PDB file of C-alpha atoms and ligand atoms in Angstrom:
ATOM      1  CA  MET A  20       0.000   0.000   0.000  1.00  0.00           C
ATOM      2  CA  PRO A  21       1.458   3.406  -0.909  1.00  0.00           C
ATOM      3  CA  LYS A  22       2.206   5.869   1.822  1.00  0.00           C
ATOM      4  CA  LEU A  23      -0.243   8.690   2.476  1.00  0.00           C
ATOM      5  CA  ILE A  24       0.553  12.159   1.165  1.00  0.00           C
ATOM      6  CA  ILE A  25      -1.339  15.141   2.565  1.00  0.00           C
ATOM      7  CA  ALA A  26      -0.868  18.222   0.390  1.00  0.00           C
ATOM      8  CA  ASN A  27      -1.378  21.150   2.754  1.00  0.00           C
ATOM      9  CA  TRP A  28      -1.598  24.185   0.500  1.00  0.00           C
ATOM     10  CA  LYS A  29      -2.019  26.593   3.433  1.00  0.00           C
ATOM     11  CA  GLU A  30      -3.179  30.027   2.159  1.00  0.00           C
ATOM     12  CA  ASN A  31      -2.187  29.200  -1.426  1.00  0.00           C
ATOM     13  CA  PRO A  32      -2.602  29.539  -4.364  1.00  0.00           C
ATOM     14  CA  VAL A  33      -4.231  32.905  -4.939  1.00  0.00           C
ATOM     15  CA  THR A  34      -6.681  31.962  -7.688  1.00  0.00           C
ATOM     16  CA  LEU A  35      -9.088  29.119  -8.325  1.00  0.00           C
ATOM     17  CA  LYS A  36      -7.545  28.641 -11.755  1.00  0.00           C
ATOM     18  CA  GLU A  37      -4.135  27.902 -10.256  1.00  0.00           C
ATOM     19  CA  ALA A  38      -5.722  25.672  -7.628  1.00  0.00           C
ATOM     20  CA  LEU A  39      -7.354  23.480 -10.251  1.00  0.00           C
ATOM     21  CA  VAL A  40      -4.134  23.040 -12.219  1.00  0.00           C
ATOM     22  CA  LEU A  41      -2.355  22.014  -9.044  1.00  0.00           C
ATOM     23  CA  ALA A  42      -5.167  19.668  -8.025  1.00  0.00           C
ATOM     24  CA  GLU A  43      -4.966  17.837 -11.336  1.00  0.00           C
ATOM     25  CA  ALA A  44      -1.207  17.450 -10.948  1.00  0.00           C
ATOM     26  CA  SER A  45      -1.699  16.013  -7.447  1.00  0.00           C
ATOM     27  CA  ASP A  46      -4.485  13.596  -8.317  1.00  0.00           C
ATOM     28  CA  ALA A  47      -3.673  10.120  -7.018  1.00  0.00           C
ATOM     29  CA  PRO A  48      -5.440   7.726  -4.631  1.00  0.00           C
ATOM     30  CA  CYS A  49      -2.738   8.031  -1.981  1.00  0.00           C
ATOM     31  CA  VAL A  50      -3.127  11.824  -1.835  1.00  0.00           C
ATOM     32  CA  ALA A  51      -5.406  14.049   0.194  1.00  0.00           C
ATOM     33  CA  ILE A  52      -5.475  17.639  -0.960  1.00  0.00           C
ATOM     34  CA  ALA A  53      -6.033  20.319   1.674  1.00  0.00           C
ATOM     35  CA  PRO A  54      -6.855  23.492  -0.265  1.00  0.00           C
ATOM     36  CA  PRO A  55      -8.160  26.745   1.240  1.00  0.00           C
ATOM     37  CA  PHE A  56     -11.881  26.407   2.097  1.00  0.00           C
ATOM     38  CA  PRO A  57     -13.243  28.327  -0.935  1.00  0.00           C
ATOM     39  CA  PHE A  58     -11.587  25.859  -3.332  1.00  0.00           C
ATOM     40  CA  LEU A  59     -12.805  22.622  -1.714  1.00  0.00           C
ATOM     41  CA  GLY A  60     -15.839  22.072  -3.943  1.00  0.00           C
ATOM     42  CA  ALA A  61     -14.085  22.906  -7.200  1.00  0.00           C
ATOM     43  CA  VAL A  62     -11.077  20.749  -6.312  1.00  0.00           C
ATOM     44  CA  ARG A  63     -13.393  17.871  -5.548  1.00  0.00           C
ATOM     45  CA  ALA A  64     -15.017  18.293  -8.944  1.00  0.00           C
ATOM     46  CA  VAL A  65     -11.738  18.012 -10.886  1.00  0.00           C
ATOM     47  CA  VAL A  66      -9.968  15.213  -9.029  1.00  0.00           C
ATOM     48  CA  LYS A  67     -10.759  11.621  -9.848  1.00  0.00           C
ATOM     49  CA  GLU A  68      -8.737   9.794  -7.232  1.00  0.00           C
ATOM     50  CA  ALA A  69      -7.408  12.108  -4.552  1.00  0.00           C
ATOM     51  CA  ASN A  70      -9.284  12.659  -1.313  1.00  0.00           C
ATOM     52  CA  LEU A  71     -10.183  15.998   0.153  1.00  0.00           C
ATOM     53  CA  ALA A  72      -8.824  17.403   3.405  1.00  0.00           C
ATOM     54  CA  ALA A  73      -9.686  20.579   5.300  1.00  0.00           C
ATOM     55  CA  GLN A  74      -6.954  22.671   6.891  1.00  0.00           C
ATOM     56  CA  ASP A  75      -8.985  23.431  10.008  1.00  0.00           C
ATOM     57  CA  VAL A  76     -12.449  23.173  11.545  1.00  0.00           C
ATOM     58  CA  PHE A  77     -14.492  24.882  14.212  1.00  0.00           C
ATOM     59  CA  TYR A  78     -15.799  22.648  16.963  1.00  0.00           C
ATOM     60  CA  GLU A  79     -19.414  23.858  17.182  1.00  0.00           C
ATOM     61  CA  GLU A  80     -21.699  22.133  14.719  1.00  0.00           C
ATOM     62  CA  LYS A  81     -23.690  25.205  13.656  1.00  0.00           C
ATOM     63  CA  GLY A  82     -24.856  28.580  14.865  1.00  0.00           C
ATOM     64  CA  ALA A  83     -23.828  32.178  15.326  1.00  0.00           C
ATOM     65  CA  PHE A  84     -20.079  31.769  14.813  1.00  0.00           C
ATOM     66  CA  THR A  85     -19.188  34.175  12.015  1.00  0.00           C
ATOM     67  CA  GLY A  86     -16.413  32.864   9.813  1.00  0.00           C
ATOM     68  CA  ALA A  87     -16.474  29.373  11.285  1.00  0.00           C
ATOM     69  CA  VAL A  88     -16.816  26.113   9.365  1.00  0.00           C
ATOM     70  CA  SER A  89     -18.056  22.951  11.053  1.00  0.00           C
ATOM     71  CA  ALA A  90     -17.123  19.305  10.663  1.00  0.00           C
ATOM     72  CA  SER A  91     -20.634  18.439   9.510  1.00  0.00           C
ATOM     73  CA  GLN A  92     -20.431  21.079   6.787  1.00  0.00           C
ATOM     74  CA  LEU A  93     -17.077  19.680   5.708  1.00  0.00           C
ATOM     75  CA  ALA A  94     -18.479  16.147   5.714  1.00  0.00           C
ATOM     76  CA  SER A  95     -21.365  17.275   3.538  1.00  0.00           C
ATOM     77  CA  VAL A  96     -19.000  18.514   0.814  1.00  0.00           C
ATOM     78  CA  GLY A  97     -17.008  15.288   0.794  1.00  0.00           C
ATOM     79  CA  VAL A  98     -14.091  16.043   3.089  1.00  0.00           C
ATOM     80  CA  THR A  99     -12.363  12.883   4.352  1.00  0.00           C
ATOM     81  CA  TYR A 100      -9.631  14.370   6.570  1.00  0.00           C
ATOM     82  CA  ILE A 101      -9.320  17.449   8.767  1.00  0.00           C
ATOM     83  CA  ILE A 102      -6.002  18.855   9.928  1.00  0.00           C
ATOM     84  CA  VAL A 103      -6.223  19.944  13.566  1.00  0.00           C
ATOM     85  CA  GLY A 104      -3.618  21.560  15.756  1.00  0.00           C
ATOM     86  CA  HIS A 105      -1.305  22.708  12.997  1.00  0.00           C
ATOM     87  CA  SER A 106       1.389  24.884  14.567  1.00  0.00           C
ATOM     88  CA  GLU A 107       0.334  27.758  12.324  1.00  0.00           C
ATOM     89  CA  ARG A 108      -3.197  27.577  13.827  1.00  0.00           C
ATOM     90  CA  ARG A 109      -1.804  27.155  17.338  1.00  0.00           C
ATOM     91  CA  ARG A 110       0.184  30.342  16.749  1.00  0.00           C
ATOM     92  CA  LEU A 111      -3.072  32.080  15.809  1.00  0.00           C
ATOM     93  CA  GLY A 112      -4.656  31.106  19.107  1.00  0.00           C
ATOM     94  CA  ASP A 113      -5.578  27.413  19.128  1.00  0.00           C
ATOM     95  CA  THR A 114      -4.793  26.096  22.589  1.00  0.00           C
ATOM     96  CA  ASP A 115      -4.409  22.390  23.388  1.00  0.00           C
ATOM     97  CA  GLU A 116      -7.974  22.504  24.746  1.00  0.00           C
ATOM     98  CA  ILE A 117      -9.354  23.970  21.514  1.00  0.00           C
ATOM     99  CA  VAL A 118      -7.448  21.354  19.531  1.00  0.00           C
ATOM    100  CA  ALA A 119      -9.064  18.643  21.680  1.00  0.00           C
ATOM    101  CA  LYS A 120     -12.540  19.959  20.821  1.00  0.00           C
ATOM    102  CA  LYS A 121     -11.686  20.072  17.128  1.00  0.00           C
ATOM    103  CA  LEU A 122     -10.356  16.518  17.214  1.00  0.00           C
ATOM    104  CA  ARG A 123     -13.558  15.306  18.846  1.00  0.00           C
ATOM    105  CA  ALA A 124     -15.732  17.291  16.412  1.00  0.00           C
ATOM    106  CA  ALA A 125     -14.025  15.698  13.399  1.00  0.00           C
ATOM    107  CA  LEU A 126     -14.392  12.173  14.771  1.00  0.00           C
ATOM    108  CA  ALA A 127     -18.023  12.757  15.697  1.00  0.00           C
ATOM    109  CA  GLN A 128     -18.752  13.540  12.043  1.00  0.00           C
ATOM    110  CA  GLY A 129     -16.864  10.553  10.710  1.00  0.00           C
ATOM    111  CA  ILE A 130     -13.941  12.603   9.428  1.00  0.00           C
ATOM    112  CA  ILE A 131     -10.395  11.417  10.030  1.00  0.00           C
ATOM    113  CA  PRO A 132      -8.482  13.986  12.082  1.00  0.00           C
ATOM    114  CA  ILE A 133      -4.847  14.643  11.291  1.00  0.00           C
ATOM    115  CA  LEU A 134      -3.556  15.865  14.616  1.00  0.00           C
ATOM    116  CA  CYS A 135      -0.341  17.855  14.307  1.00  0.00           C
ATOM    117  CA  VAL A 136       2.068  17.806  17.195  1.00  0.00           C
ATOM    118  CA  GLY A 137       5.567  19.181  17.324  1.00  0.00           C
ATOM    119  CA  GLU A 138       8.012  21.063  19.454  1.00  0.00           C
ATOM    120  CA  SER A 139       9.261  24.618  18.960  1.00  0.00           C
ATOM    121  CA  ARG A 140      12.871  25.397  18.157  1.00  0.00           C
ATOM    122  CA  GLU A 141      13.492  26.438  21.771  1.00  0.00           C
ATOM    123  CA  GLU A 142      12.027  23.199  23.105  1.00  0.00           C
ATOM    124  CA  HIS A 143      14.057  21.228  20.574  1.00  0.00           C
ATOM    125  CA  LYS A 144      17.291  22.983  21.552  1.00  0.00           C
ATOM    126  CA  ALA A 145      16.583  22.551  25.254  1.00  0.00           C
ATOM    127  CA  GLY A 146      15.945  18.807  24.871  1.00  0.00           C
ATOM    128  CA  LYS A 147      12.299  19.293  25.806  1.00  0.00           C
ATOM    129  CA  ALA A 148      10.670  17.905  22.657  1.00  0.00           C
ATOM    130  CA  GLU A 149       9.191  14.815  24.299  1.00  0.00           C
ATOM    131  CA  GLY A 150       7.634  16.767  27.166  1.00  0.00           C
ATOM    132  CA  ALA A 151       6.103  19.329  24.816  1.00  0.00           C
ATOM    133  CA  ILE A 152       4.582  16.647  22.627  1.00  0.00           C
ATOM    134  CA  ARG A 153       3.340  14.615  25.572  1.00  0.00           C
ATOM    135  CA  LYS A 154       1.299  17.585  26.745  1.00  0.00           C
ATOM    136  CA  GLN A 155      -0.143  18.232  23.283  1.00  0.00           C
ATOM    137  CA  LEU A 156      -1.173  14.581  22.964  1.00  0.00           C
ATOM    138  CA  ASP A 157      -2.502  14.249  26.471  1.00  0.00           C
ATOM    139  CA  VAL A 158      -4.876  17.191  26.119  1.00  0.00           C
ATOM    140  CA  ALA A 159      -5.825  16.480  22.498  1.00  0.00           C
ATOM    141  CA  PHE A 160      -7.214  13.033  23.299  1.00  0.00           C
ATOM    142  CA  SER A 161      -8.611  13.939  26.725  1.00  0.00           C
ATOM    143  CA  LEU A 162     -12.187  14.574  25.539  1.00  0.00           C
ATOM    144  CA  LEU A 163     -12.683  11.235  23.817  1.00  0.00           C
ATOM    145  CA  THR A 164     -14.848   8.953  25.872  1.00  0.00           C
ATOM    146  CA  LYS A 165     -15.657   6.214  23.408  1.00  0.00           C
ATOM    147  CA  PRO A 166     -13.703   4.366  20.753  1.00  0.00           C
ATOM    148  CA  TYR A 167     -14.255   5.326  17.112  1.00  0.00           C
ATOM    149  CA  THR A 168     -13.871   3.032  14.159  1.00  0.00           C
ATOM    150  CA  LEU A 169     -11.877   5.695  12.294  1.00  0.00           C
ATOM    151  CA  ILE A 170      -8.126   5.660  12.554  1.00  0.00           C
ATOM    152  CA  PRO A 171      -6.912   9.130  13.542  1.00  0.00           C
ATOM    153  CA  ILE A 172      -3.599  10.286  12.122  1.00  0.00           C
ATOM    154  CA  ILE A 173      -0.879  11.867  14.192  1.00  0.00           C
ATOM    155  CA  ALA A 174       1.512  14.058  12.237  1.00  0.00           C
ATOM    156  CA  TYR A 175       4.829  14.704  13.920  1.00  0.00           C
ATOM    157  CA  GLU A 176       5.665  18.136  12.614  1.00  0.00           C
ATOM    158  CA  PRO A 177       8.525  19.869  14.422  1.00  0.00           C
ATOM    159  CA  VAL A 178       7.979  23.605  14.114  1.00  0.00           C
ATOM    160  CA  TRP A 179      11.668  24.303  13.468  1.00  0.00           C
ATOM    161  CA  ALA A 180      11.584  22.069  10.380  1.00  0.00           C
ATOM    162  CA  ILE A 181       8.688  23.783   8.580  1.00  0.00           C
ATOM    163  CA  SER A 182      10.146  25.238   5.392  1.00  0.00           C
ATOM    164  CA  THR A 183       8.670  28.703   5.862  1.00  0.00           C
ATOM    165  CA  GLU A 184      10.036  29.157   9.406  1.00  0.00           C
ATOM    166  CA  PRO A 185      13.010  31.517   9.650  1.00  0.00           C
ATOM    167  CA  ASN A 186      16.212  29.403   9.597  1.00  0.00           C
ATOM    168  CA  ALA A 187      14.254  26.210   9.001  1.00  0.00           C
ATOM    169  CA  GLU A 188      16.345  23.058   9.093  1.00  0.00           C
ATOM    170  CA  ALA A 189      15.025  19.854   7.614  1.00  0.00           C
ATOM    171  CA  ASP A 190      14.656  17.201  10.277  1.00  0.00           C
ATOM    172  CA  THR A 191      16.516  13.935   9.858  1.00  0.00           C
ATOM    173  CA  PRO A 192      14.674  10.655   9.231  1.00  0.00           C
ATOM    174  CA  LYS A 193      16.481   9.348  12.313  1.00  0.00           C
ATOM    175  CA  ASN A 194      14.967  11.979  14.598  1.00  0.00           C
ATOM    176  CA  ALA A 195      11.546  11.687  12.921  1.00  0.00           C
ATOM    177  CA  VAL A 196      11.551   7.917  13.498  1.00  0.00           C
ATOM    178  CA  TYR A 197      12.711   8.352  17.086  1.00  0.00           C
ATOM    179  CA  MET A 198       9.960  10.874  17.823  1.00  0.00           C
ATOM    180  CA  ILE A 199       7.263   8.811  16.111  1.00  0.00           C
ATOM    181  CA  GLN A 200       8.324   5.780  18.137  1.00  0.00           C
ATOM    182  CA  TYR A 201       8.148   7.923  21.243  1.00  0.00           C
ATOM    183  CA  ILE A 202       4.636   9.120  20.332  1.00  0.00           C
ATOM    184  CA  LYS A 203       3.541   5.538  19.594  1.00  0.00           C
ATOM    185  CA  THR A 204       4.738   4.317  22.954  1.00  0.00           C
ATOM    186  CA  PHE A 205       3.073   7.219  24.708  1.00  0.00           C
ATOM    187  CA  MET A 206      -0.198   6.628  22.859  1.00  0.00           C
ATOM    188  CA  SER A 207      -0.181   2.963  23.767  1.00  0.00           C
ATOM    189  CA  HIS A 208      -0.590   4.019  27.393  1.00  0.00           C
ATOM    190  CA  VAL A 209      -3.471   6.472  27.011  1.00  0.00           C
ATOM    191  CA  ALA A 210      -6.743   5.648  28.683  1.00  0.00           C
ATOM    192  CA  LEU A 211      -8.619   4.941  25.476  1.00  0.00           C
ATOM    193  CA  PRO A 212      -6.538   2.637  23.311  1.00  0.00           C
ATOM    194  CA  MET A 213      -7.083   3.127  19.586  1.00  0.00           C
ATOM    195  CA  LEU A 214      -5.528   2.379  16.267  1.00  0.00           C
ATOM    196  CA  LEU A 215      -3.531   5.305  14.957  1.00  0.00           C
ATOM    197  CA  LYS A 216      -1.493   6.148  11.902  1.00  0.00           C
ATOM    198  CA  TYR A 217       1.721   8.186  12.048  1.00  0.00           C
ATOM    199  CA  ILE A 218       3.058  10.581   9.444  1.00  0.00           C
ATOM    200  CA  TYR A 219       5.861  13.154   9.288  1.00  0.00           C
ATOM    201  CA  GLY A 220       5.790  16.775   8.164  1.00  0.00           C
ATOM    202  CA  GLY A 221       8.466  19.442   7.894  1.00  0.00           C
ATOM    203  CA  SER A 222      10.299  20.395   4.680  1.00  0.00           C
ATOM    204  CA  VAL A 223       9.472  17.166   2.882  1.00  0.00           C
ATOM    205  CA  ASN A 224      10.315  17.654  -0.789  1.00  0.00           C
ATOM    206  CA  ALA A 225      11.068  15.678  -3.936  1.00  0.00           C
ATOM    207  CA  LYS A 226      14.714  15.244  -2.912  1.00  0.00           C
ATOM    208  CA  ASN A 227      14.306  14.021   0.648  1.00  0.00           C
ATOM    209  CA  ALA A 228      10.895  12.291   0.445  1.00  0.00           C
ATOM    210  CA  GLU A 229      12.461   8.888  -0.054  1.00  0.00           C
ATOM    211  CA  SER A 230      14.656   9.152   3.027  1.00  0.00           C
ATOM    212  CA  PHE A 231      11.547   9.674   5.191  1.00  0.00           C
ATOM    213  CA  LEU A 232       9.016   7.489   3.384  1.00  0.00           C
ATOM    214  CA  LYS A 233      11.253   4.436   3.241  1.00  0.00           C
ATOM    215  CA  GLU A 234      11.103   4.211   7.043  1.00  0.00           C
ATOM    216  CA  LYS A 235       8.431   1.772   8.105  1.00  0.00           C
ATOM    217  CA  GLU A 236       7.465   3.887  11.139  1.00  0.00           C
ATOM    218  CA  ILE A 237       6.633   6.824   8.847  1.00  0.00           C
ATOM    219  CA  GLU A 238       3.324   6.006   7.158  1.00  0.00           C
ATOM    220  CA  GLY A 239       3.058   9.171   5.118  1.00  0.00           C
ATOM    221  CA  ALA A 240       3.990  12.817   4.782  1.00  0.00           C
ATOM    222  CA  LEU A 241       2.302  16.127   5.439  1.00  0.00           C
ATOM    223  CA  VAL A 242       3.729  18.355   2.732  1.00  0.00           C
ATOM    224  CA  GLY A 243       3.487  22.137   2.648  1.00  0.00           C
ATOM    225  CA  GLY A 244       5.681  24.174   0.293  1.00  0.00           C
ATOM    226  CA  ALA A 245       6.592  21.320  -2.057  1.00  0.00           C
ATOM    227  CA  SER A 246       2.904  20.504  -2.597  1.00  0.00           C
ATOM    228  CA  LEU A 247       2.526  23.841  -4.398  1.00  0.00           C
ATOM    229  CA  LYS A 248       4.951  22.876  -7.151  1.00  0.00           C
ATOM    230  CA  GLN A 249       3.608  20.449  -9.723  1.00  0.00           C
ATOM    231  CA  GLU A 250       6.898  18.698 -10.448  1.00  0.00           C
ATOM    232  CA  GLU A 251       7.755  18.349  -6.751  1.00  0.00           C
ATOM    233  CA  ILE A 252       4.422  16.871  -5.733  1.00  0.00           C
ATOM    234  CA  LYS A 253       4.435  14.459  -8.666  1.00  0.00           C
ATOM    235  CA  LYS A 254       7.837  13.126  -7.585  1.00  0.00           C
ATOM    236  CA  ILE A 255       6.730  12.850  -3.971  1.00  0.00           C
ATOM    237  CA  ILE A 256       3.681  10.831  -5.090  1.00  0.00           C
ATOM    238  CA  GLU A 257       5.918   8.547  -7.167  1.00  0.00           C
ATOM    239  CA  THR A 258       8.043   8.004  -4.078  1.00  0.00           C
ATOM    240  CA  ALA A 259       4.971   7.243  -1.976  1.00  0.00           C
ATOM    241  CA  TYR A 260       4.125   4.442  -4.400  1.00  0.00           C
ATOM    242  CA  ARG A 261       7.500   2.819  -3.995  1.00  0.00           C
ATOM    243  CA  TYR A 262       6.908   2.071  -0.313  1.00  0.00           C
TER     244      TYR A 262
HETATM  245  P1  13P B 320       6.646  22.493   4.644  1.00  0.00           P
HETATM  246  O1  13P B 320       6.520  21.185   3.896  1.00  0.00           O
HETATM  247  O2  13P B 320       6.602  23.689   3.737  1.00  0.00           O
HETATM  248  O3  13P B 320       7.800  22.475   5.573  1.00  0.00           O
HETATM  249  O4  13P B 320       5.350  22.625   5.534  1.00  0.00           O
HETATM  250  C1  13P B 320       5.088  21.632   6.437  1.00  0.00           C
HETATM  251  C2  13P B 320       3.738  21.854   6.936  1.00  0.00           C
HETATM  252  O5  13P B 320       3.508  22.753   7.738  1.00  0.00           O
HETATM  253  C3  13P B 320       2.672  20.976   6.412  1.00  0.00           C
HETATM  254  O6  13P B 320       1.555  21.046   7.194  1.00  0.00           O
END
């Protein structure tokens, strides 16, 4: 089975026209495309094989929440995955508690959450990565009271390795595997045992994709910048099929 590739376009591209060209270039069964909200429907209409992902969700199902989008609304337009807890959303105000509500809201609507966890550069430098991630995981799963048949995804995404961060450094497959193993062990001790899938994100591109995806602990990649370039994403998809 190929590895899973999540193409997180973030606030890109600027026009629908560009979005559709990119969607066609990324169209493969192992891919989930996470475009900006306004492009979800049109992307769904042009892809034949890729799944649809949302970059965020609000946790209330409906009501007077101007600007918010709910998991049930996303489900009704065919979204299969929702990214929750991305560091760029945490920076804009999402606390661990908010992330927990979003995770629960996605699961309640039958959408697979992609929970992002990762340490900051300071935590990384200070050797505090495990502690930081433990807290994110602990709170994120704290609201779940029953098992779900869906398999949530945990994306280990160290903030210091995101390509758009100042002085970003790509992580090494060795560290990514170590951290994913750490997360797996931690998750095997949580109160509500569940099946989970583990992926890596942070400067994954056409050149280094193989070094991450060949690792059996890394079941896929969450790709930002490189997913905006047709040739890069095509090569990453080819790599995903080799493993
Ligand atoms: P880059 O692939 O650009 O480092 O972005 C990673 C990311 O934030 C994906 O969610």
